[in-house]
PDB file of C-alpha atoms in Angstrom:
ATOM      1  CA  UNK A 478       1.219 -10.975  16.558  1.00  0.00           C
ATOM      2  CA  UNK A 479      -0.836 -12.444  13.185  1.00  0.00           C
ATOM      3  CA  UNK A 480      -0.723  -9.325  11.495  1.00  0.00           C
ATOM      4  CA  UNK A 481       0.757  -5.757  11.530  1.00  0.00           C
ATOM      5  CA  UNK A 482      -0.153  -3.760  14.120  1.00  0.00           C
ATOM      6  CA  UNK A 483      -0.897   0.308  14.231  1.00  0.00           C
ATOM      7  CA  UNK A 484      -1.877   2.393  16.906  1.00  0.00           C
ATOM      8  CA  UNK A 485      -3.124   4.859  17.869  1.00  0.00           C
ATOM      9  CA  UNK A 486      -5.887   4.210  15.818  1.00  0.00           C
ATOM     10  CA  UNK A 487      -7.504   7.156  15.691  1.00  0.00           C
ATOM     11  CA  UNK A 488      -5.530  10.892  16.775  1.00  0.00           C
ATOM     12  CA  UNK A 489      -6.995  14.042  16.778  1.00  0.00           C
ATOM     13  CA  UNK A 490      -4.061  16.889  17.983  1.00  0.00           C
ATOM     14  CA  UNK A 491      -3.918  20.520  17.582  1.00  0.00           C
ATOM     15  CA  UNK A 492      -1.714  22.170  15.240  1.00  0.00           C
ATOM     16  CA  UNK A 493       1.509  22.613  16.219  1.00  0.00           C
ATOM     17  CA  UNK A 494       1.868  19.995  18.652  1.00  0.00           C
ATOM     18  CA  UNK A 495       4.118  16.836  18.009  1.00  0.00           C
ATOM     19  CA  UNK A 496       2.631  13.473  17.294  1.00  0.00           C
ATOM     20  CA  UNK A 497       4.218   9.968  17.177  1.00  0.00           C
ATOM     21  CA  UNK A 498       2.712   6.921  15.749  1.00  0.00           C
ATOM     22  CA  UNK A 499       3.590   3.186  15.794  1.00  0.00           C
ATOM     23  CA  UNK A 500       3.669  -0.183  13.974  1.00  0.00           C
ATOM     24  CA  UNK A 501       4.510  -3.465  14.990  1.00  0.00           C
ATOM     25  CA  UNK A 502       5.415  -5.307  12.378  1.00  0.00           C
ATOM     26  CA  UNK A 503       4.564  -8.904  11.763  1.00  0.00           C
ATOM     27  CA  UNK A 504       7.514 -11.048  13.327  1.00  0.00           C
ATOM     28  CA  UNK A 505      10.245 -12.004  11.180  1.00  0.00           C
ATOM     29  CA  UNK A 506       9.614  -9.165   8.563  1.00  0.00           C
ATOM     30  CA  UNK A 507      12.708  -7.402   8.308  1.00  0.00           C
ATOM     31  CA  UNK A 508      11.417  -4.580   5.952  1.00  0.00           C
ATOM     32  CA  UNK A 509       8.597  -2.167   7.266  1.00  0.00           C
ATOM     33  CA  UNK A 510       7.424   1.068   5.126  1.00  0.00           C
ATOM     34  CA  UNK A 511       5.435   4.367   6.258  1.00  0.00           C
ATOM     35  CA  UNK A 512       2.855   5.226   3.732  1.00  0.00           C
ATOM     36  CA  UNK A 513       0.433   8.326   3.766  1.00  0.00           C
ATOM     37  CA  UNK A 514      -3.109   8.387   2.577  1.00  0.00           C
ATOM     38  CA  UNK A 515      -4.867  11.308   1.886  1.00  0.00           C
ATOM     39  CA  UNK A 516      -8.760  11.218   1.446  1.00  0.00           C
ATOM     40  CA  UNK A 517      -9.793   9.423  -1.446  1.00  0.00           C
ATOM     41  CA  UNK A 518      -6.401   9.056  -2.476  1.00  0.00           C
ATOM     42  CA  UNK A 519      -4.093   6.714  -3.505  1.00  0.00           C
ATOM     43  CA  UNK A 520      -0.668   5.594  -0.866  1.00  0.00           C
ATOM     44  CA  UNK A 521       2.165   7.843  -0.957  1.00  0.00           C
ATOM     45  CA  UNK A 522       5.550   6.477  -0.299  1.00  0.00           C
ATOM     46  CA  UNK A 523       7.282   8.204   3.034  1.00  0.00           C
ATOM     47  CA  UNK A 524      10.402   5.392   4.320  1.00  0.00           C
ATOM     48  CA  UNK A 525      11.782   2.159   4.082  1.00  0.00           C
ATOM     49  CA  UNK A 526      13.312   0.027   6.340  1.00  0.00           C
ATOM     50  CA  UNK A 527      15.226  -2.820   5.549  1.00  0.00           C
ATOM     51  CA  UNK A 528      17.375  -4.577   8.264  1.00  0.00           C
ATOM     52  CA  UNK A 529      20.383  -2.833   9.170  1.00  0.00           C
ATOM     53  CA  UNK A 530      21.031  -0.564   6.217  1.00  0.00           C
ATOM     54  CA  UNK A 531      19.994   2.742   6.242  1.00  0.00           C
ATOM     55  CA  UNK A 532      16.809   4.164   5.588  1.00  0.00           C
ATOM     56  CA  UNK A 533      15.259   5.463   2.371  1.00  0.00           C
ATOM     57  CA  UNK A 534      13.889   8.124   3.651  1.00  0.00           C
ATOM     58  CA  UNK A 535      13.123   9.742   0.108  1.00  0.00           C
ATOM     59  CA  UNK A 536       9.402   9.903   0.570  1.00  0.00           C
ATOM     60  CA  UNK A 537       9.413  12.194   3.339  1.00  0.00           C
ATOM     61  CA  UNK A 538       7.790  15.554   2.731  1.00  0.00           C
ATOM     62  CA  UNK A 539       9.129  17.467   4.843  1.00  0.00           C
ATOM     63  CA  UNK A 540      11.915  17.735   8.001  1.00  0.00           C
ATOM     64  CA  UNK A 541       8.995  18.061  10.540  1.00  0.00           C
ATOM     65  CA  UNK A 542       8.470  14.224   9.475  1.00  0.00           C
ATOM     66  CA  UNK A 543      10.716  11.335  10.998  1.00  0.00           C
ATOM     67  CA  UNK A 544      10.793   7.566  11.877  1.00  0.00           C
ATOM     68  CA  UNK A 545      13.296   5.563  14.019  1.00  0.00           C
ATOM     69  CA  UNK A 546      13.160   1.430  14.056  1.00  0.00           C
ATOM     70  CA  UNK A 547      14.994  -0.329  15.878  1.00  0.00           C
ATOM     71  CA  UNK A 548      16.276  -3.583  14.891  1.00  0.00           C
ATOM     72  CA  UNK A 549      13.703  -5.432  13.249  1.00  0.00           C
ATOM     73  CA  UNK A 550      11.032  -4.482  15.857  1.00  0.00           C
ATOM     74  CA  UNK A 551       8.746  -1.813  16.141  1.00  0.00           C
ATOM     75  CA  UNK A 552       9.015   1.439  14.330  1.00  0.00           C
ATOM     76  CA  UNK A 553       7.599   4.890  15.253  1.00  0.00           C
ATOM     77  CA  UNK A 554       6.599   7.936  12.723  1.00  0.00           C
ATOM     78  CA  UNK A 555       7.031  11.366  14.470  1.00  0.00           C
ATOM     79  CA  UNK A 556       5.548  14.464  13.326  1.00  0.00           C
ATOM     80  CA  UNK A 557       6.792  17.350  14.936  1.00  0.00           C
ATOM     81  CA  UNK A 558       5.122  20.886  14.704  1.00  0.00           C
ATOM     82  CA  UNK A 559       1.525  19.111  13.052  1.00  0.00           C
ATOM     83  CA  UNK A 560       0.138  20.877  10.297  1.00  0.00           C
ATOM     84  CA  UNK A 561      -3.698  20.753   9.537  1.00  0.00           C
ATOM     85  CA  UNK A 562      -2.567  19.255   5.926  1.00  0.00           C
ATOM     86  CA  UNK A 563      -0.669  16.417   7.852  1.00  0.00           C
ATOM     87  CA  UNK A 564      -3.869  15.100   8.267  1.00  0.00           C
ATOM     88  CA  UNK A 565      -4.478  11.868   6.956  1.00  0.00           C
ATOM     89  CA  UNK A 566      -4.279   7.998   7.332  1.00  0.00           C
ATOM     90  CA  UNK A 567      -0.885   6.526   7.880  1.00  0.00           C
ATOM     91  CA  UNK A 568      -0.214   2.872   7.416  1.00  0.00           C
ATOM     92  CA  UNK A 569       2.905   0.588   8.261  1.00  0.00           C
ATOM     93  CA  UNK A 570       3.669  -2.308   5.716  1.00  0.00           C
ATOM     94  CA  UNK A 571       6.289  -5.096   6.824  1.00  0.00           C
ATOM     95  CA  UNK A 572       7.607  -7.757   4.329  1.00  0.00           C
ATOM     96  CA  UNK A 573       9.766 -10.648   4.303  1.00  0.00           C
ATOM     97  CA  UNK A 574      12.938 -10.930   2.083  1.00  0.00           C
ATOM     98  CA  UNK A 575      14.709 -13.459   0.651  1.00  0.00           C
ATOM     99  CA  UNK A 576      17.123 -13.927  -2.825  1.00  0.00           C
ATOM    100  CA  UNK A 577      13.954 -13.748  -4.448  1.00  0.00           C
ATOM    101  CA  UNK A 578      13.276 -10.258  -3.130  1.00  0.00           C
ATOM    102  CA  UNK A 579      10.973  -8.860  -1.267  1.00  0.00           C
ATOM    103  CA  UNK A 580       7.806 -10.405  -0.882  1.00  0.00           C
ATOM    104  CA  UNK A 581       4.737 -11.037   2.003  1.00  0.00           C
ATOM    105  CA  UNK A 582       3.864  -7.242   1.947  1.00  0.00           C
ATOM    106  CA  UNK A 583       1.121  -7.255   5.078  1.00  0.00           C
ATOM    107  CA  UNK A 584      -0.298  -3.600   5.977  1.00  0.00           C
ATOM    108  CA  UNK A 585      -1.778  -2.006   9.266  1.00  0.00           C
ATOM    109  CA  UNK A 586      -5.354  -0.632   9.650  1.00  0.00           C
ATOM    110  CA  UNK A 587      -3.451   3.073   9.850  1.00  0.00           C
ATOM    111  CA  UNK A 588      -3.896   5.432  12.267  1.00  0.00           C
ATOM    112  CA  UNK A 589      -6.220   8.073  11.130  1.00  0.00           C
ATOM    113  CA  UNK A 590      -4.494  11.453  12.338  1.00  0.00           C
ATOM    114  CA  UNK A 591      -6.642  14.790  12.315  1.00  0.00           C
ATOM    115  CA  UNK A 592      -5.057  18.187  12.935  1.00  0.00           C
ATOM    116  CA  UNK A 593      -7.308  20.856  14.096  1.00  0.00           C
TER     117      UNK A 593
ATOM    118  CA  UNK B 270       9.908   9.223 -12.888  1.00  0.00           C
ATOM    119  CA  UNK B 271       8.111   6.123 -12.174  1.00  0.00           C
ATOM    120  CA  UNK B 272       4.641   5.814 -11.669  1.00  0.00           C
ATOM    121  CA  UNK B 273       2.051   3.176 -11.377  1.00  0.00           C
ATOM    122  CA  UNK B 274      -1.175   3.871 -12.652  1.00  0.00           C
ATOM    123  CA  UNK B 275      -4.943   2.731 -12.929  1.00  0.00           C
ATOM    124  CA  UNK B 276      -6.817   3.290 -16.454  1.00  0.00           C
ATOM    125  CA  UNK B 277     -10.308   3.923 -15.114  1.00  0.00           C
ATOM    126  CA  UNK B 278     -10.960   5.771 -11.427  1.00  0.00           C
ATOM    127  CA  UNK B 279     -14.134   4.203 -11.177  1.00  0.00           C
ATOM    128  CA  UNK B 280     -15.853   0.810 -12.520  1.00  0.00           C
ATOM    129  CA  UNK B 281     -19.737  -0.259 -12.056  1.00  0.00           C
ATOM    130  CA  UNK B 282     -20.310  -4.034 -12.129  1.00  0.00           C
ATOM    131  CA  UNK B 283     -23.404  -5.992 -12.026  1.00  0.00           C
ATOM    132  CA  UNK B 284     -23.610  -8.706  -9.699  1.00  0.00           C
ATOM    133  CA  UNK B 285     -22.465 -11.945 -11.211  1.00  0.00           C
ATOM    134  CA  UNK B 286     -20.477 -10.430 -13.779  1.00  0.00           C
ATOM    135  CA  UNK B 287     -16.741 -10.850 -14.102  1.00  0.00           C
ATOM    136  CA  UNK B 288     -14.877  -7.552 -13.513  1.00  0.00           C
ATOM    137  CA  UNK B 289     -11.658  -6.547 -15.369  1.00  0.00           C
ATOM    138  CA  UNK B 290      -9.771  -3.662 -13.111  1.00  0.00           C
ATOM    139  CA  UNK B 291      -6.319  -2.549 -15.342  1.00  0.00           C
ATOM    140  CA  UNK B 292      -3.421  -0.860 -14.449  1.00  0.00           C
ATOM    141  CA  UNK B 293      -0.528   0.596 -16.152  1.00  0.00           C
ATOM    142  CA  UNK B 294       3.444   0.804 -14.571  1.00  0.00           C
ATOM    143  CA  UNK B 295       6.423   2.175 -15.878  1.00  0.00           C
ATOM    144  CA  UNK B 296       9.452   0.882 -14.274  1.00  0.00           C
ATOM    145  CA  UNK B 297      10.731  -1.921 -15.940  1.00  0.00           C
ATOM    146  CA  UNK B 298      12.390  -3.138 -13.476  1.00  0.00           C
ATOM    147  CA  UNK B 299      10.003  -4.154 -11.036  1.00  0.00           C
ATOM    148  CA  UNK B 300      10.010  -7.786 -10.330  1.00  0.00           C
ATOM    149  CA  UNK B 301       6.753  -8.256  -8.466  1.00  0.00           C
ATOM    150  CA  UNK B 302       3.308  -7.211  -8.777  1.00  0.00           C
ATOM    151  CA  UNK B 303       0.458  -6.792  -6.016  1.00  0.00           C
ATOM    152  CA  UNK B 304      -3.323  -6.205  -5.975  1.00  0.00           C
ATOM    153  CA  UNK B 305      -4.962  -5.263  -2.976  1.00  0.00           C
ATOM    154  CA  UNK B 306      -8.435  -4.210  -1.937  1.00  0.00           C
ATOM    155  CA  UNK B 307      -9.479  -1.438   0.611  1.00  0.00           C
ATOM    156  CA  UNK B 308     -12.553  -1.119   2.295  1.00  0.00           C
ATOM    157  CA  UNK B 309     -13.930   1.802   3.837  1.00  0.00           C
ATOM    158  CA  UNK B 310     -11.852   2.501   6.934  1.00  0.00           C
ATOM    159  CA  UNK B 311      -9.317  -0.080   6.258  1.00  0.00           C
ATOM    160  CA  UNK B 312      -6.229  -0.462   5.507  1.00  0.00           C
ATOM    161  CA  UNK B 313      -5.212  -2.442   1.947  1.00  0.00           C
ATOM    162  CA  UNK B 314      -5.810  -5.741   2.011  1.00  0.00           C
ATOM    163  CA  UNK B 315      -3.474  -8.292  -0.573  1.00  0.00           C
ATOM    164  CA  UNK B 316      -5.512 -10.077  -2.798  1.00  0.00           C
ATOM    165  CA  UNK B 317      -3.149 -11.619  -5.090  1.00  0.00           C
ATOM    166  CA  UNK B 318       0.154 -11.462  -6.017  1.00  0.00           C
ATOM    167  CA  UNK B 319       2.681 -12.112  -9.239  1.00  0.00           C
ATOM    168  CA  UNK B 320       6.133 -12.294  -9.395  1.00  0.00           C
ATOM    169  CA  UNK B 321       7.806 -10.861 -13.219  1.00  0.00           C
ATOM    170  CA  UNK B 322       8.696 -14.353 -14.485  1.00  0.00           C
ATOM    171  CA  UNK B 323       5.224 -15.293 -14.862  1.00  0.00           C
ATOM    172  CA  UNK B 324       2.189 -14.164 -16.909  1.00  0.00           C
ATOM    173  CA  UNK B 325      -0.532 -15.236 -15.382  1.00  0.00           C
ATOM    174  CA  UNK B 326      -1.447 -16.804 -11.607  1.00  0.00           C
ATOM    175  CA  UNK B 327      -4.958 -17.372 -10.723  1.00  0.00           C
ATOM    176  CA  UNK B 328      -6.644 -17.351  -7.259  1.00  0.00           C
ATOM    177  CA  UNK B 329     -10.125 -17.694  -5.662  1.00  0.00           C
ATOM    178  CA  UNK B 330     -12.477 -15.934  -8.085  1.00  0.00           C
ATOM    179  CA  UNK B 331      -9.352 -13.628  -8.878  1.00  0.00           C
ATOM    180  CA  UNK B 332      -6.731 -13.881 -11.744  1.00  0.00           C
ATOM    181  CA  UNK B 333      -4.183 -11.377 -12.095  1.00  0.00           C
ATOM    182  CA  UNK B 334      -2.642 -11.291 -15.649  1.00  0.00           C
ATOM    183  CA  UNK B 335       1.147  -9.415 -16.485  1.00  0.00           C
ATOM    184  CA  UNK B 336       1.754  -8.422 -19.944  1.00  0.00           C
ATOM    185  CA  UNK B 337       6.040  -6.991 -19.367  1.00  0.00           C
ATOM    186  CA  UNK B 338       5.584  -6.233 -22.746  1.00  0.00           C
ATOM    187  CA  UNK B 339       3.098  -3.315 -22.435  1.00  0.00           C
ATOM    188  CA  UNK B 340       3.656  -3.000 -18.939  1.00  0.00           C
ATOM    189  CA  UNK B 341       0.155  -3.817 -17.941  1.00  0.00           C
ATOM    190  CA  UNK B 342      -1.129  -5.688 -15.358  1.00  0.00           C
ATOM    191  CA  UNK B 343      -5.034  -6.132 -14.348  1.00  0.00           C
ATOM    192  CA  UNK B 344      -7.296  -7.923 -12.041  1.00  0.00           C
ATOM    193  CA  UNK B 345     -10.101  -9.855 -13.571  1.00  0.00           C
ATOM    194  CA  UNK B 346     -12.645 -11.061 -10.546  1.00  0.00           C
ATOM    195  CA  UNK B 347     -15.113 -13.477 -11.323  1.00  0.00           C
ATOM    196  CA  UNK B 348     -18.924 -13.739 -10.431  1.00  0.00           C
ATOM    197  CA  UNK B 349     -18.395 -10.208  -8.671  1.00  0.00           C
ATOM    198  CA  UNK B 350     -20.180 -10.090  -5.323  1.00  0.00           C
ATOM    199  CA  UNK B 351     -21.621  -7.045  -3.096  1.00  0.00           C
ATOM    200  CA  UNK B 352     -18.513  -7.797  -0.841  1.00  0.00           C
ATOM    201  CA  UNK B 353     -16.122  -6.925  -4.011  1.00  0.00           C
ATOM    202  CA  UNK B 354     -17.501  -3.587  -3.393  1.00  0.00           C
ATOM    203  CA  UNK B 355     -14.179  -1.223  -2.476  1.00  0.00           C
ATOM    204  CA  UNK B 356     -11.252   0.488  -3.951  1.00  0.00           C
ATOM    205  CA  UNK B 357      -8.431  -1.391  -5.785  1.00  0.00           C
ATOM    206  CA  UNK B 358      -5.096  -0.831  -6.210  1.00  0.00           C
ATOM    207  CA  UNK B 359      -2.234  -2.545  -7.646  1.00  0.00           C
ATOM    208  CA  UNK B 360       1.335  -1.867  -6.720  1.00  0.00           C
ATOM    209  CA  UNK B 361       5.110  -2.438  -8.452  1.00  0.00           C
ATOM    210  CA  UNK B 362       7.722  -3.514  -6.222  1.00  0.00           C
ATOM    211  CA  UNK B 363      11.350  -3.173  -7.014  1.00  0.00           C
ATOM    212  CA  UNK B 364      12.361  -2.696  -3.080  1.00  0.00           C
ATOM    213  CA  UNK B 365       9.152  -0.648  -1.996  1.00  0.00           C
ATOM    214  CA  UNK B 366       6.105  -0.952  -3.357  1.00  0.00           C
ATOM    215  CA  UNK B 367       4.595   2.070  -5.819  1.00  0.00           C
ATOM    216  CA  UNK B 368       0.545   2.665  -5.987  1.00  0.00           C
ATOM    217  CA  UNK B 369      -1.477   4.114  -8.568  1.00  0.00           C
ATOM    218  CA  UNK B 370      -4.456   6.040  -6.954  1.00  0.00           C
ATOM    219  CA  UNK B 371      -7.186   3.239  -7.066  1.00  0.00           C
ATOM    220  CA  UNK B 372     -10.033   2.207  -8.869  1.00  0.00           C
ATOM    221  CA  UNK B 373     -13.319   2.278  -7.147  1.00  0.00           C
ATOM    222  CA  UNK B 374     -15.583  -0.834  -7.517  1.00  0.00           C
ATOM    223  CA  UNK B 375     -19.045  -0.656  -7.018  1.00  0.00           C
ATOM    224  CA  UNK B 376     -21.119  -3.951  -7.402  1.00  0.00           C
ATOM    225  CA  UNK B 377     -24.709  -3.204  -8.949  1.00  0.00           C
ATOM    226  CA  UNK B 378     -27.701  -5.536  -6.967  1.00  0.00           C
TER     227      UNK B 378
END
Protein backbone atom coordinates (compact mmCIF):
# COMPACT_ATOMS: atom_id res chain seq x y z
CA UNK A 1 0.00 0.00 0.00
CA UNK A 2 0.73 4.15 -0.06
CA UNK A 3 1.47 4.28 3.41
CA UNK A 4 2.12 2.19 6.59
CA UNK A 5 -0.47 0.30 7.72
CA UNK A 6 -1.64 -0.60 11.58
CA UNK A 7 -4.34 -2.54 12.77
CA UNK A 8 -6.23 -3.21 14.91
CA UNK A 9 -6.98 0.19 15.26
CA UNK A 10 -8.53 0.37 18.24
CA UNK A 11 -8.18 -2.83 21.19
CA UNK A 12 -9.72 -2.91 24.30
CA UNK A 13 -8.59 -6.52 26.27
CA UNK A 14 -8.70 -7.48 29.79
CA UNK A 15 -5.76 -7.74 31.87
CA UNK A 16 -3.95 -10.61 31.63
CA UNK A 17 -4.86 -11.72 28.34
CA UNK A 18 -2.32 -11.69 25.34
CA UNK A 19 -2.57 -9.17 22.57
CA UNK A 20 -0.82 -8.98 19.15
CA UNK A 21 -0.68 -6.05 16.91
CA UNK A 22 0.45 -5.45 13.30
CA UNK A 23 2.09 -3.14 10.72
CA UNK A 24 2.53 -3.35 7.21
CA UNK A 25 5.10 -1.49 6.24
CA UNK A 26 5.31 0.62 3.15
CA UNK A 27 6.87 -1.67 0.32
CA UNK A 28 10.44 -1.57 -0.17
CA UNK A 29 11.22 -0.22 3.42
CA UNK A 30 13.53 -2.55 4.82
CA UNK A 31 13.65 -0.97 8.38
CA UNK A 32 10.34 -0.88 10.52
CA UNK A 33 10.36 0.35 14.38
CA UNK A 34 7.69 -0.25 17.32
CA UNK A 35 7.18 2.90 19.23
CA UNK A 36 4.89 3.42 22.39
CA UNK A 37 2.91 6.48 23.21
CA UNK A 38 1.61 7.15 26.37
CA UNK A 39 -1.09 9.95 26.84
CA UNK A 40 0.16 13.21 26.21
CA UNK A 41 3.46 11.92 25.84
CA UNK A 42 6.19 11.93 23.73
CA UNK A 43 7.31 8.26 21.45
CA UNK A 44 9.25 5.82 23.29
CA UNK A 45 11.61 3.65 21.43
CA UNK A 46 10.63 -0.35 21.78
CA UNK A 47 12.59 -2.34 18.39
CA UNK A 48 14.22 -2.01 15.28
CA UNK A 49 14.26 -3.90 12.38
CA UNK A 50 16.59 -3.65 9.76
CA UNK A 51 16.77 -6.36 6.99
CA UNK A 52 18.29 -9.46 8.02
CA UNK A 53 20.34 -8.50 11.04
CA UNK A 54 19.10 -8.91 14.25
CA UNK A 55 16.87 -6.89 16.14
CA UNK A 56 17.53 -4.05 18.57
CA UNK A 57 15.33 -4.93 20.80
CA UNK A 58 16.75 -2.46 23.56
CA UNK A 59 13.58 -0.48 23.96
CA UNK A 60 11.55 -3.18 25.20
CA UNK A 61 10.25 -2.79 28.73
CA UNK A 62 9.70 -5.74 29.69
CA UNK A 63 9.83 -9.81 28.62
CA UNK A 64 5.95 -9.87 28.41
CA UNK A 65 6.72 -7.57 25.21
CA UNK A 66 7.86 -9.15 21.76
CA UNK A 67 7.87 -8.62 17.92
CA UNK A 68 8.71 -11.08 15.07
CA UNK A 69 9.12 -9.71 11.20
CA UNK A 70 9.61 -11.60 8.75
CA UNK A 71 11.64 -10.67 5.88
CA UNK A 72 10.94 -7.30 4.96
CA UNK A 73 7.13 -7.76 5.28
CA UNK A 74 4.85 -7.37 7.94
CA UNK A 75 5.76 -7.29 11.56
CA UNK A 76 3.64 -8.14 14.65
CA UNK A 77 4.06 -6.69 18.44
CA UNK A 78 2.85 -9.29 21.05
CA UNK A 79 2.03 -8.52 24.49
CA UNK A 80 1.60 -11.36 26.54
CA UNK A 81 0.00 -11.27 30.11
CA UNK A 82 -1.50 -7.26 29.37
CA UNK A 83 -1.07 -5.00 32.07
CA UNK A 84 -3.52 -2.00 32.62
CA UNK A 85 -0.19 0.32 32.27
CA UNK A 86 0.43 -1.34 28.77
CA UNK A 87 -2.12 0.80 27.74
CA UNK A 88 -1.34 3.14 25.20
CA UNK A 89 -0.92 3.97 21.42
CA UNK A 90 1.54 1.91 19.49
CA UNK A 91 2.82 2.98 16.14
CA UNK A 92 4.99 1.13 13.39
CA UNK A 93 7.55 3.37 11.42
CA UNK A 94 9.23 1.82 8.16
CA UNK A 95 12.15 3.60 6.33
CA UNK A 96 14.21 3.17 3.40
CA UNK A 97 18.07 2.83 3.52
CA UNK A 98 20.66 3.52 1.42
CA UNK A 99 24.75 4.61 1.86
CA UNK A 100 23.31 7.70 2.89
CA UNK A 101 21.51 6.09 5.81
CA UNK A 102 18.39 5.78 6.76
CA UNK A 103 15.92 8.00 5.53
CA UNK A 104 11.84 8.10 4.32
CA UNK A 105 10.70 7.48 7.99
CA UNK A 106 6.64 7.00 7.25
CA UNK A 107 4.50 6.10 10.54
CA UNK A 108 1.10 4.20 11.12
CA UNK A 109 -2.07 5.75 12.67
CA UNK A 110 -1.22 3.23 15.88
CA UNK A 111 -3.38 1.06 17.36
CA UNK A 112 -4.80 2.49 20.45
CA UNK A 113 -4.67 -0.53 23.05
CA UNK A 114 -6.75 -0.21 26.42
CA UNK A 115 -6.36 -2.73 29.24
CA UNK A 116 -9.17 -2.98 31.61
CA UNK B 1 22.49 8.93 27.66
CA UNK B 2 21.07 10.55 24.70
CA UNK B 3 18.13 12.48 24.62
CA UNK B 4 16.30 14.74 22.32
CA UNK B 5 14.53 17.46 23.73
CA UNK B 6 11.96 20.40 23.15
CA UNK B 7 12.66 23.90 25.03
CA UNK B 8 9.05 24.96 25.56
CA UNK B 9 6.00 22.17 26.16
CA UNK B 10 3.61 24.50 24.94
CA UNK B 11 3.58 27.61 22.38
CA UNK B 12 0.44 30.07 21.64
CA UNK B 13 0.54 31.69 18.18
CA UNK B 14 -1.64 34.19 16.63
CA UNK B 15 -2.91 33.53 13.35
CA UNK B 16 -0.66 34.91 10.68
CA UNK B 17 2.28 34.99 12.72
CA UNK B 18 5.41 32.99 12.04
CA UNK B 19 6.04 30.35 14.74
CA UNK B 20 9.55 29.31 15.95
CA UNK B 21 9.20 25.61 17.72
CA UNK B 22 13.11 24.65 19.13
CA UNK B 23 14.55 21.65 20.11
CA UNK B 24 17.65 20.57 21.73
CA UNK B 25 19.68 16.88 20.99
CA UNK B 26 22.61 15.49 22.38
CA UNK B 27 24.10 12.85 20.32
CA UNK B 28 26.50 14.11 18.10
CA UNK B 29 26.38 11.71 15.97
CA UNK B 30 23.15 11.81 14.48
CA UNK B 31 23.19 12.46 10.83
CA UNK B 32 19.58 13.35 10.13
CA UNK B 33 17.00 15.41 11.58
CA UNK B 34 13.02 15.12 11.38
CA UNK B 35 10.01 17.29 12.32
CA UNK B 36 6.75 15.91 12.40
CA UNK B 37 3.30 17.03 13.42
CA UNK B 38 0.53 15.01 15.30
CA UNK B 39 -2.92 15.66 15.38
CA UNK B 40 -5.33 14.51 17.77
CA UNK B 41 -5.77 10.78 17.19
CA UNK B 42 -3.06 10.48 14.72
CA UNK B 43 -0.17 9.18 14.28
CA UNK B 44 3.11 11.69 13.47
CA UNK B 45 3.04 13.07 10.41
CA UNK B 46 6.78 14.23 8.61
CA UNK B 47 6.85 17.66 7.88
CA UNK B 48 10.30 18.28 6.93
CA UNK B 49 13.40 16.80 7.02
CA UNK B 50 17.44 17.69 7.20
CA UNK B 51 20.22 15.68 6.71
CA UNK B 52 23.71 16.87 9.12
CA UNK B 53 25.65 18.31 6.16
CA UNK B 54 23.34 21.07 5.77
CA UNK B 55 22.14 24.08 7.82
CA UNK B 56 19.24 25.05 6.61
CA UNK B 57 16.37 23.46 4.00
CA UNK B 58 13.19 25.23 3.55
CA UNK B 59 9.73 23.84 2.62
CA UNK B 60 6.09 25.02 2.15
CA UNK B 61 5.58 27.66 4.84
CA UNK B 62 8.17 25.51 6.94
CA UNK B 63 12.02 25.96 7.35
CA UNK B 64 13.87 23.81 9.55
CA UNK B 65 17.27 25.32 10.63
CA UNK B 66 20.46 22.93 12.26
CA UNK B 67 22.96 24.67 14.25
CA UNK B 68 25.70 21.11 14.95
CA UNK B 69 27.37 23.54 16.82
CA UNK B 70 24.89 23.97 19.72
CA UNK B 71 23.08 21.04 18.82
CA UNK B 72 19.87 22.81 18.10
CA UNK B 73 17.51 22.38 15.63
CA UNK B 74 13.94 24.28 15.30
CA UNK B 75 10.99 24.64 13.11
CA UNK B 76 10.05 28.11 12.09
CA UNK B 77 6.35 27.96 10.24
CA UNK B 78 5.26 30.83 8.49
CA UNK B 79 1.81 32.69 8.36
CA UNK B 80 0.65 29.99 11.04
CA UNK B 81 -2.83 28.71 10.25
CA UNK B 82 -5.74 27.08 12.54
CA UNK B 83 -4.66 23.76 10.77
CA UNK B 84 -0.95 24.22 12.37
CA UNK B 85 -2.84 23.59 15.45
CA UNK B 86 -1.17 20.09 17.01
CA UNK B 87 1.78 18.74 18.79
CA UNK B 88 5.34 18.86 17.32
CA UNK B 89 8.10 16.87 17.63
CA UNK B 90 11.42 16.63 16.19
CA UNK B 91 13.49 13.50 16.14
CA UNK B 92 17.55 12.53 15.77
CA UNK B 93 18.30 9.64 13.75
CA UNK B 94 21.54 7.80 13.94
CA UNK B 95 19.79 4.23 13.00
CA UNK B 96 16.38 4.84 14.91
CA UNK B 97 14.93 7.82 15.39
CA UNK B 98 14.92 9.56 19.20
CA UNK B 99 11.83 12.05 20.24
CA UNK B 100 11.71 14.69 22.66
CA UNK B 101 8.16 14.82 24.26
CA UNK B 102 6.50 17.51 21.96
CA UNK B 103 5.57 20.91 21.88
CA UNK B 104 1.96 21.74 21.73
CA UNK B 105 0.86 24.42 19.17
CA UNK B 106 -2.13 26.20 19.55
CA UNK B 107 -3.05 28.83 16.80
CA UNK B 108 -4.94 31.95 18.39
CA UNK B 109 -8.18 33.18 15.87
Amino acid sequence: GAGVSQSPSNKVTEKGKDVELRCDPISGHTALYWYRQRLGQGLEFLIYFQGNSAPDKSGLPSDRFSAERTGESVSTLTIQRTQQEDSAVYLCASSKTDTTGNYGYTFGSGTRLTVV
Amino acid sequence: GESVGLHLPTLSVQEGDNSIINCAYSNSASDYFIWYKQESGKGPQFIIDIRSNMDKRQGQRVTVLLNKTVKHLSLQIAATQPGDSAVYFCAEAYYKLSFGAGTTVTVRA
